[in-house]
Short mmCIF file of C-alpha atoms and ligand atoms in Angstrom, two decimals:
data_model
loop_
_atom_site.label_atom_id
_atom_site.label_comp_id
_atom_site.label_asym_id
_atom_site.label_seq_id
_atom_site.Cartn_x
_atom_site.Cartn_y
_atom_site.Cartn_z
CA MET A 210 0.00 0.00 0.00
CA ARG A 211 1.31 3.42 -0.89
CA ASN A 212 0.45 6.16 1.60
CA LYS A 213 0.03 9.81 0.88
CA LEU A 214 3.32 11.59 1.54
CA ARG A 215 3.33 14.03 4.43
CA LEU A 216 6.29 16.34 4.70
CA LEU A 217 6.69 17.07 8.41
CA THR A 218 10.19 18.50 8.26
CA PRO A 219 11.29 21.92 9.58
CA GLY A 220 11.65 23.15 6.02
CA PRO A 221 10.83 22.63 3.26
CA THR A 222 7.17 22.43 4.12
CA PRO A 223 4.02 21.39 2.18
CA LEU A 224 2.26 23.83 -0.12
CA PRO A 225 -1.44 24.73 -0.38
CA GLU A 226 -3.01 23.95 -3.72
CA GLU A 227 -3.68 27.64 -4.44
CA VAL A 228 0.04 28.34 -4.10
CA ARG A 229 1.03 25.40 -6.30
CA LEU A 230 -1.30 26.61 -9.03
CA ALA A 231 0.18 30.10 -8.87
CA LEU A 232 3.68 28.63 -9.15
CA ALA A 233 2.69 26.82 -12.32
CA GLN A 234 1.83 29.98 -14.26
CA ASP A 235 3.75 30.92 -17.38
CA MET A 236 6.41 33.62 -17.16
CA VAL A 237 5.62 37.31 -17.25
CA HIS A 238 8.18 40.06 -17.64
CA HIS A 239 9.38 41.40 -14.32
CA ARG A 240 9.76 45.03 -15.42
CA LYS A 241 6.23 45.45 -16.81
CA ALA A 242 3.19 46.93 -15.12
CA GLY A 243 1.44 43.66 -14.22
CA PHE A 244 4.34 42.33 -12.20
CA LYS A 245 4.96 45.69 -10.54
CA GLU A 246 1.46 45.38 -9.16
CA VAL A 247 2.35 41.97 -7.75
CA LEU A 248 5.49 43.40 -6.13
CA HIS A 249 3.51 46.27 -4.68
CA ARG A 250 0.89 43.97 -3.17
CA VAL A 251 3.50 41.58 -1.87
CA GLN A 252 5.37 44.47 -0.25
CA GLU A 253 2.31 45.51 1.73
CA GLY A 254 1.73 41.93 2.80
CA LEU A 255 5.33 41.44 3.88
CA GLN A 256 5.30 44.63 5.96
CA TRP A 257 2.16 43.38 7.66
CA LEU A 258 3.76 39.99 8.31
CA PHE A 259 7.01 41.47 9.65
CA GLY A 260 5.21 44.14 11.67
CA THR A 261 7.23 46.95 10.14
CA ARG A 262 6.81 50.19 8.23
CA GLN A 263 10.23 49.71 6.64
CA PRO A 264 10.57 48.03 3.25
CA VAL A 265 10.89 44.24 3.35
CA LEU A 266 13.29 43.40 0.53
CA PRO A 267 12.79 40.15 -1.39
CA LEU A 268 16.08 38.50 -2.38
CA THR A 269 16.40 35.57 -4.75
CA CYS A 270 18.44 33.13 -2.65
CA SER A 271 17.94 30.71 0.22
CA GLY A 272 17.56 32.00 3.77
CA SER A 273 21.30 31.93 4.39
CA GLY A 274 21.69 34.44 1.55
CA ALA A 275 19.75 36.98 3.60
CA MET A 276 21.98 36.21 6.63
CA ASN A 277 24.94 36.99 4.39
CA ALA A 278 23.33 40.16 3.09
CA ALA A 279 22.69 41.33 6.66
CA LEU A 280 26.26 41.02 7.87
CA TRP A 281 27.90 42.29 4.67
CA ASN A 282 25.74 45.43 4.70
CA LEU A 283 25.50 46.19 8.40
CA PHE A 284 29.09 45.75 9.59
CA ALA A 285 32.61 46.50 8.40
CA PRO A 286 35.61 44.22 8.85
CA GLY A 287 37.12 44.56 12.29
CA GLU A 288 33.86 45.45 14.01
CA ARG A 289 32.80 43.22 16.86
CA VAL A 290 29.57 41.23 17.07
CA LEU A 291 28.07 39.00 19.75
CA VAL A 292 26.96 35.62 18.39
CA VAL A 293 24.45 33.45 20.24
CA ASP A 294 25.74 29.99 19.39
CA ALA A 295 23.15 27.52 20.59
CA GLY A 296 23.04 25.19 17.60
CA LYS A 297 23.72 24.72 13.93
CA PHE A 298 22.25 28.02 12.81
CA GLY A 299 23.90 30.04 15.55
CA GLN A 300 27.16 28.58 14.27
CA ARG A 301 26.22 29.76 10.81
CA TRP A 302 26.05 33.34 12.11
CA GLY A 303 29.59 32.82 13.36
CA ASP A 304 30.78 31.44 10.01
CA ILE A 305 29.30 34.31 8.03
CA ALA A 306 30.62 36.89 10.52
CA GLN A 307 34.05 35.36 10.10
CA SER A 308 33.81 35.51 6.31
CA ARG A 309 33.09 39.23 6.66
CA GLY A 310 36.18 39.68 8.84
CA LEU A 311 34.22 40.58 11.97
CA GLU A 312 35.56 40.10 15.48
CA ILE A 313 33.42 37.59 17.32
CA THR A 314 32.39 37.26 20.93
CA ALA A 315 30.32 34.09 21.31
CA ILE A 316 27.87 32.93 23.93
CA ARG A 317 28.11 29.15 23.56
CA LEU A 318 25.20 27.20 24.96
CA PRO A 319 24.45 23.50 25.18
CA TRP A 320 22.16 22.43 22.36
CA GLY A 321 18.57 22.61 23.56
CA VAL A 322 19.03 25.65 25.81
CA ALA A 323 17.85 29.20 25.10
CA VAL A 324 20.04 32.23 25.79
CA SER A 325 18.97 34.29 28.80
CA PRO A 326 18.61 38.07 28.52
CA ALA A 327 21.01 38.38 31.48
CA GLN A 328 23.75 36.67 29.46
CA ILE A 329 23.31 39.20 26.66
CA GLN A 330 23.28 42.08 29.12
CA GLU A 331 26.47 40.86 30.76
CA ALA A 332 28.29 40.40 27.46
CA LEU A 333 27.33 43.88 26.29
CA ASP A 334 28.27 45.43 29.65
CA ASN A 335 31.65 43.73 29.50
CA ASP A 336 32.44 45.01 26.04
CA PRO A 337 30.87 48.27 24.86
CA SER A 338 32.60 47.88 21.47
CA ILE A 339 30.08 45.19 20.42
CA ARG A 340 28.11 46.64 17.52
CA GLY A 341 25.62 43.89 16.91
CA VAL A 342 23.91 40.90 18.50
CA LEU A 343 23.34 37.99 16.08
CA VAL A 344 20.72 35.49 17.16
CA GLN A 345 18.06 33.11 15.86
CA ALA A 346 14.45 33.75 16.87
CA SER A 347 14.03 29.99 16.66
CA GLU A 348 17.08 27.69 16.58
CA THR A 349 15.79 25.04 14.19
CA SER A 350 18.55 22.51 14.88
CA THR A 351 17.28 22.04 18.44
CA GLY A 352 13.81 23.57 18.62
CA VAL A 353 14.65 26.39 21.02
CA LEU A 354 12.95 29.79 21.01
CA HIS A 355 15.29 32.63 22.05
CA PRO A 356 13.77 35.57 24.00
CA ILE A 357 13.94 38.16 21.23
CA ARG A 358 11.59 40.62 22.87
CA GLU A 359 13.65 40.73 26.08
CA ILE A 360 16.93 40.95 24.15
CA ALA A 361 15.53 43.88 22.17
CA GLU A 362 14.80 45.69 25.46
CA ILE A 363 18.54 45.53 26.12
CA THR A 364 19.83 46.41 22.64
CA LYS A 365 17.44 49.22 21.81
CA VAL A 366 18.78 51.50 24.54
CA ARG A 367 22.35 51.02 23.28
CA GLU A 368 24.16 51.53 20.03
CA THR A 369 23.99 47.80 19.38
CA LEU A 370 22.01 46.38 16.48
CA LEU A 371 19.82 43.36 17.09
CA VAL A 372 20.04 41.10 14.03
CA VAL A 373 17.50 38.28 14.08
CA ASP A 374 17.43 35.19 11.89
CA GLY A 375 13.68 34.63 11.85
CA ILE A 376 13.80 31.87 9.23
CA SER A 377 11.82 29.42 11.35
CA ALA A 378 9.85 32.08 13.24
CA VAL A 379 8.24 34.49 10.79
CA ALA A 380 4.60 33.45 10.23
CA ILE A 381 5.06 30.85 12.99
CA SER A 382 5.41 32.76 16.27
CA PRO A 383 5.19 36.49 17.00
CA CYS A 384 8.16 38.73 16.24
CA PRO A 385 6.67 42.16 15.45
CA MET A 386 9.76 43.97 14.32
CA ASP A 387 8.93 47.63 14.97
CA ASP A 388 7.05 46.99 18.22
CA TRP A 389 9.82 44.98 19.76
CA GLY A 390 12.68 47.07 18.40
CA VAL A 391 14.39 44.48 16.21
CA ASP A 392 16.96 46.12 13.90
CA CYS A 393 17.16 43.43 11.26
CA LEU A 394 14.67 40.66 10.69
CA LEU A 395 15.05 38.12 7.92
CA THR A 396 13.43 34.92 6.78
CA GLY A 397 13.35 32.38 3.96
CA SER A 398 10.45 31.17 1.85
CA GLN A 399 10.42 27.44 2.65
CA LYS A 400 9.63 27.40 6.38
CA GLY A 401 6.62 29.33 7.61
CA LEU A 402 5.57 30.98 4.37
CA MET A 403 4.02 27.98 2.57
CA LEU A 404 6.38 28.37 -0.41
CA PRO A 405 9.21 26.40 -2.00
CA PRO A 406 12.79 27.41 -1.22
CA GLY A 407 14.38 30.15 -3.31
CA LEU A 408 13.34 33.48 -1.80
CA ALA A 409 14.56 35.31 1.28
CA PHE A 410 13.29 38.52 2.85
CA ILE A 411 15.07 41.12 4.92
CA ALA A 412 13.97 44.31 6.66
CA LEU A 413 16.05 46.87 8.55
CA SER A 414 15.17 49.46 11.19
CA PRO A 415 15.94 53.15 10.51
CA ARG A 416 19.06 53.01 12.67
CA ALA A 417 20.20 49.86 10.88
CA TRP A 418 19.77 51.67 7.56
CA ASN A 419 22.00 54.45 8.95
CA GLU A 420 24.73 51.87 9.43
CA VAL A 421 24.28 50.56 5.89
CA GLU A 422 24.58 54.09 4.55
CA ARG A 423 27.72 54.65 6.63
CA HIS A 424 29.57 51.69 5.10
CA PRO A 425 30.82 51.48 1.55
CA CYS A 426 28.95 48.71 -0.22
CA ALA A 427 30.84 45.43 -0.01
CA VAL A 428 28.84 43.17 -2.31
CA ALA A 429 27.19 43.74 -5.64
CA TYR A 430 24.52 41.03 -5.53
CA PHE A 431 23.30 41.82 -2.02
CA ASP A 432 23.56 45.60 -2.19
CA LEU A 433 20.68 46.46 0.11
CA LEU A 434 20.76 50.21 -0.59
CA ARG A 435 20.19 49.56 -4.28
CA GLU A 436 17.57 46.92 -3.48
CA ARG A 437 15.73 49.46 -1.34
CA GLU A 438 15.84 51.98 -4.17
CA ASN A 439 14.36 49.41 -6.54
CA CYS A 440 11.78 48.31 -4.01
CA GLY A 441 10.49 51.90 -3.91
CA LYS A 442 9.73 51.52 -7.63
CA ASN A 443 8.12 48.10 -7.22
CA GLN A 444 11.18 46.54 -8.76
CA THR A 445 14.07 44.30 -7.79
CA LEU A 446 17.74 44.91 -8.56
CA PHE A 447 18.12 41.68 -10.57
CA THR A 448 15.69 39.25 -12.19
CA PRO A 449 13.73 37.84 -9.24
CA ALA A 450 12.25 34.35 -8.87
CA ILE A 451 9.07 35.50 -10.61
CA ASN A 452 6.98 32.39 -10.04
CA LEU A 453 7.90 32.26 -6.34
CA LEU A 454 6.78 35.86 -5.95
CA ASN A 455 3.50 34.94 -7.64
CA GLY A 456 3.20 32.13 -5.11
CA LEU A 457 3.99 34.55 -2.29
CA ASP A 458 1.21 36.83 -3.49
CA VAL A 459 -1.20 33.94 -2.93
CA SER A 460 0.25 32.71 0.38
CA LEU A 461 0.14 36.26 1.79
CA HIS A 462 -3.46 36.52 0.67
CA LEU A 463 -4.25 33.29 2.53
CA PHE A 464 -2.44 34.56 5.64
CA ARG A 465 -4.25 37.89 5.60
CA LYS A 466 -7.62 36.17 5.36
CA GLN A 467 -6.73 34.31 8.58
CA GLY A 468 -5.05 37.11 10.47
CA LEU A 469 -1.81 36.94 12.44
CA GLU A 470 -3.46 36.00 15.68
CA GLU A 471 -5.14 32.98 14.10
CA ILE A 472 -1.91 31.87 12.45
CA PHE A 473 -0.04 31.99 15.76
CA ARG A 474 -2.91 30.35 17.62
CA LYS A 475 -2.85 27.42 15.22
CA GLN A 476 0.93 27.10 15.48
CA TRP A 477 0.75 27.15 19.25
CA ALA A 478 -2.00 24.53 19.27
CA LEU A 479 -0.05 22.24 16.92
CA THR A 480 2.96 22.58 19.21
CA CYS A 481 0.91 21.64 22.29
CA MET A 482 -0.66 18.76 20.38
CA THR A 483 2.68 17.34 19.27
CA ARG A 484 4.28 17.68 22.69
CA ALA A 485 1.35 16.02 24.44
CA GLY A 486 1.33 13.15 21.94
CA VAL A 487 5.06 12.57 22.24
CA GLN A 488 4.88 12.54 26.02
CA ALA A 489 1.89 10.21 26.00
CA LEU A 490 4.04 7.80 23.97
CA GLY A 491 6.55 7.85 26.82
CA LEU A 492 9.15 9.63 24.72
CA ASP A 493 11.27 12.53 25.97
CA LEU A 494 11.06 16.06 24.64
CA MET A 495 14.45 17.55 23.99
CA VAL A 496 13.49 21.13 24.88
CA LYS A 497 11.67 21.43 28.20
CA GLU A 498 11.05 25.16 28.18
CA ASN A 499 11.42 27.98 25.66
CA TYR A 500 10.46 25.72 22.80
CA THR A 501 9.73 26.90 19.31
CA TRP A 502 6.28 26.75 17.72
CA GLY A 503 7.42 25.33 14.39
CA LEU A 504 8.93 21.98 15.30
CA THR A 505 9.23 19.50 18.14
CA SER A 506 12.50 17.74 18.92
CA ILE A 507 12.16 14.25 20.36
CA LEU A 508 14.97 12.44 22.19
CA LEU A 509 15.30 8.77 21.33
CA PRO A 510 16.40 6.19 23.92
CA GLN A 511 20.14 5.52 24.07
CA GLY A 512 21.17 3.01 21.44
CA MET A 513 18.15 3.34 19.17
CA ASP A 514 18.92 3.85 15.50
CA GLY A 515 17.19 7.14 14.69
CA GLN A 516 18.04 6.97 11.00
CA ARG A 517 16.24 3.66 10.72
CA LEU A 518 13.22 5.01 12.57
CA LEU A 519 12.95 7.89 10.10
CA GLU A 520 13.25 5.49 7.17
CA ILE A 521 10.44 3.30 8.49
CA ALA A 522 8.17 6.29 9.14
CA ALA A 523 8.67 7.47 5.57
CA ARG A 524 8.54 4.08 3.86
CA ASP A 525 5.63 2.51 5.75
CA TYR A 526 3.58 5.55 6.76
CA GLY A 527 4.45 8.25 4.25
CA VAL A 528 5.54 10.59 7.04
CA VAL A 529 8.82 12.38 6.36
CA MET A 530 10.47 13.84 9.46
CA ALA A 531 13.98 15.16 10.05
CA GLY A 532 16.75 13.78 12.23
CA GLY A 533 19.33 15.62 14.26
CA GLN A 534 22.33 17.47 12.91
CA ASP A 535 26.00 16.99 13.86
CA HIS A 536 26.31 15.19 17.24
CA LEU A 537 22.52 14.74 17.41
CA LYS A 538 22.40 12.74 14.17
CA GLY A 539 20.48 9.52 14.84
CA ARG A 540 19.71 10.69 18.39
CA ILE A 541 16.68 12.89 17.89
CA VAL A 542 13.69 13.22 15.61
CA ARG A 543 12.59 16.69 14.56
CA LEU A 544 8.92 16.74 13.70
CA GLY A 545 8.10 19.91 11.80
CA HIS A 546 4.71 21.58 12.14
CA MET A 547 5.15 24.81 10.24
CA GLY A 548 3.68 26.10 7.01
CA HIS A 549 0.68 24.38 5.48
CA VAL A 550 0.32 21.72 8.21
CA ASP A 551 -2.80 20.99 10.25
CA PHE A 552 -3.93 18.77 13.13
CA ALA A 553 -4.68 15.83 10.83
CA ASP A 554 -1.08 15.85 9.56
CA ILE A 555 0.10 15.84 13.17
CA LEU A 556 -2.16 12.89 13.99
CA ALA A 557 -0.55 11.01 11.12
CA GLY A 558 2.87 12.16 12.33
CA ILE A 559 2.39 10.97 15.88
CA TYR A 560 0.98 7.66 14.71
CA ALA A 561 3.92 7.13 12.35
CA LEU A 562 6.32 8.08 15.13
CA ARG A 563 4.80 5.47 17.43
CA GLN A 564 4.75 2.71 14.85
CA SER A 565 8.30 3.27 13.69
CA PHE A 566 9.46 3.63 17.30
CA LYS A 567 7.95 0.23 18.08
CA ALA A 568 9.49 -1.28 14.95
CA CYS A 569 12.87 -0.12 16.27
CA GLY A 570 12.30 -1.93 19.57
CA GLY A 571 10.77 0.92 21.57
CA HIS A 572 8.06 0.39 24.15
CA SER A 573 4.68 1.96 23.47
CA GLY A 574 3.22 4.39 25.98
CA SER A 575 -0.42 5.18 26.66
CA ARG A 576 -2.94 3.63 24.28
CA ASP A 577 -4.84 6.91 24.41
CA TYR A 578 -1.98 8.89 22.93
CA LEU A 579 -4.01 10.20 19.97
CA GLU A 580 -6.88 11.34 22.16
CA ILE A 581 -4.45 12.94 24.58
CA SER A 582 -2.80 14.90 21.79
CA LEU A 583 -6.14 15.95 20.29
CA ALA A 584 -7.33 17.12 23.69
CA ALA A 585 -4.18 19.22 24.07
CA TYR A 586 -4.80 20.70 20.64
CA GLN A 587 -8.37 21.65 21.49
CA GLN A 588 -7.42 23.05 24.86
CA ALA A 589 -4.69 25.21 23.32
CA LEU A 590 -7.09 26.54 20.72
CA ASP A 591 -9.57 27.40 23.44
CA HIS A 592 -7.11 29.12 25.79
CA LYS A 593 -4.20 30.54 23.92
CA THR A 594 -1.77 32.01 26.42
C1 LIG B 117 16.46 26.74 7.59
C2 LIG B 117 17.19 27.72 8.40
C3 LIG B 117 18.32 28.39 7.91
C4 LIG B 117 18.92 28.08 6.58
O1 LIG B 117 18.12 28.47 5.56
P1 LIG B 117 18.49 28.06 4.05
O2 LIG B 117 17.27 28.48 3.32
O3 LIG B 117 18.74 26.59 4.04
O4 LIG B 117 19.69 28.84 3.66
C5 LIG B 117 18.91 29.34 8.71
N1 LIG B 117 18.43 29.63 9.93
C6 LIG B 117 17.36 29.01 10.43
C7 LIG B 117 16.87 29.38 11.80
C8 LIG B 117 16.70 28.03 9.68
O5 LIG B 117 15.63 27.41 10.20
#
């Protein structure tokens, strides 16, 4: 029997049919009136989604491209940044900062732990030369949610820019850029936005733009000043991924029909549902507190072959989940619940997790695990905190 495939990975994520149809359209020319209208509409939608009055620049690249663009435009070689290194993507901040010739102070945390605002405060107090704090809103390699709002309280009263990789947070959990005082927020298309990979988006605060204007431009492809100029004319500097922007037009329309609060409420409920189901199966959650709303990381018992478990879930149940990265490879399962995913997908995911866990020699927990997870879902929908 061949099951329907369900992509429950923390990116890429499944697509709504409306978006897939938009992606399938024939090409239009990107400098003609019709497409300018699309760019204009998309710009308004992106500003709404990011919670900003500043332009949100679409870049044709994966999410890491926007991380690159941020550091190459905001800082000059020799300037010091504080990197929150709590997983694979925190490390990526460090790698990109190094490629830009920045001096790095790192807060290194065990995987699965969120940074505390006090740690940021201390680091900045110790070294007033730090010009930027680089952090993930959601560290996708572990499933941790960093306290962006509290960190912004610290950075906004100093001359320190807060640069946030929101790739697995935007359209998943709140990060209203202007309200919180985030200086740079960026994301990619294939996580929360219900799109394929290939687009990234970046917005800067007025004081971050001042920094960009202060530095000579270091890169031609990611020249944000020129992108901003083009954005003002409903254009992009280079040929954009036209079909992805058509898809974005549709996904933003779907989001706006729901409203931000509904989107976040659903994400929160899916998170509660997954966590309750996993615990009812007698499995351990990797992140006990400060967990992200877009994926759930599950610790496997010592000695179990996590790769095999994932293969069985995909082969026999059509459920594709992700494993761990680096030292967590084979040790954890990351079940993604971001993008176009609903409670029925999570039911299938938890069932597949249980069956493949048993096939790998695991014990099975409560027989009521599906009801327990559904009850948690309903309760979260009813009382969103
Ligand atoms: C997925 C992800 C990235 C990498 O994005 P790419 O599109 O693969 O370049 C970076 N940061 C976070 C938090 C992510 O979830």
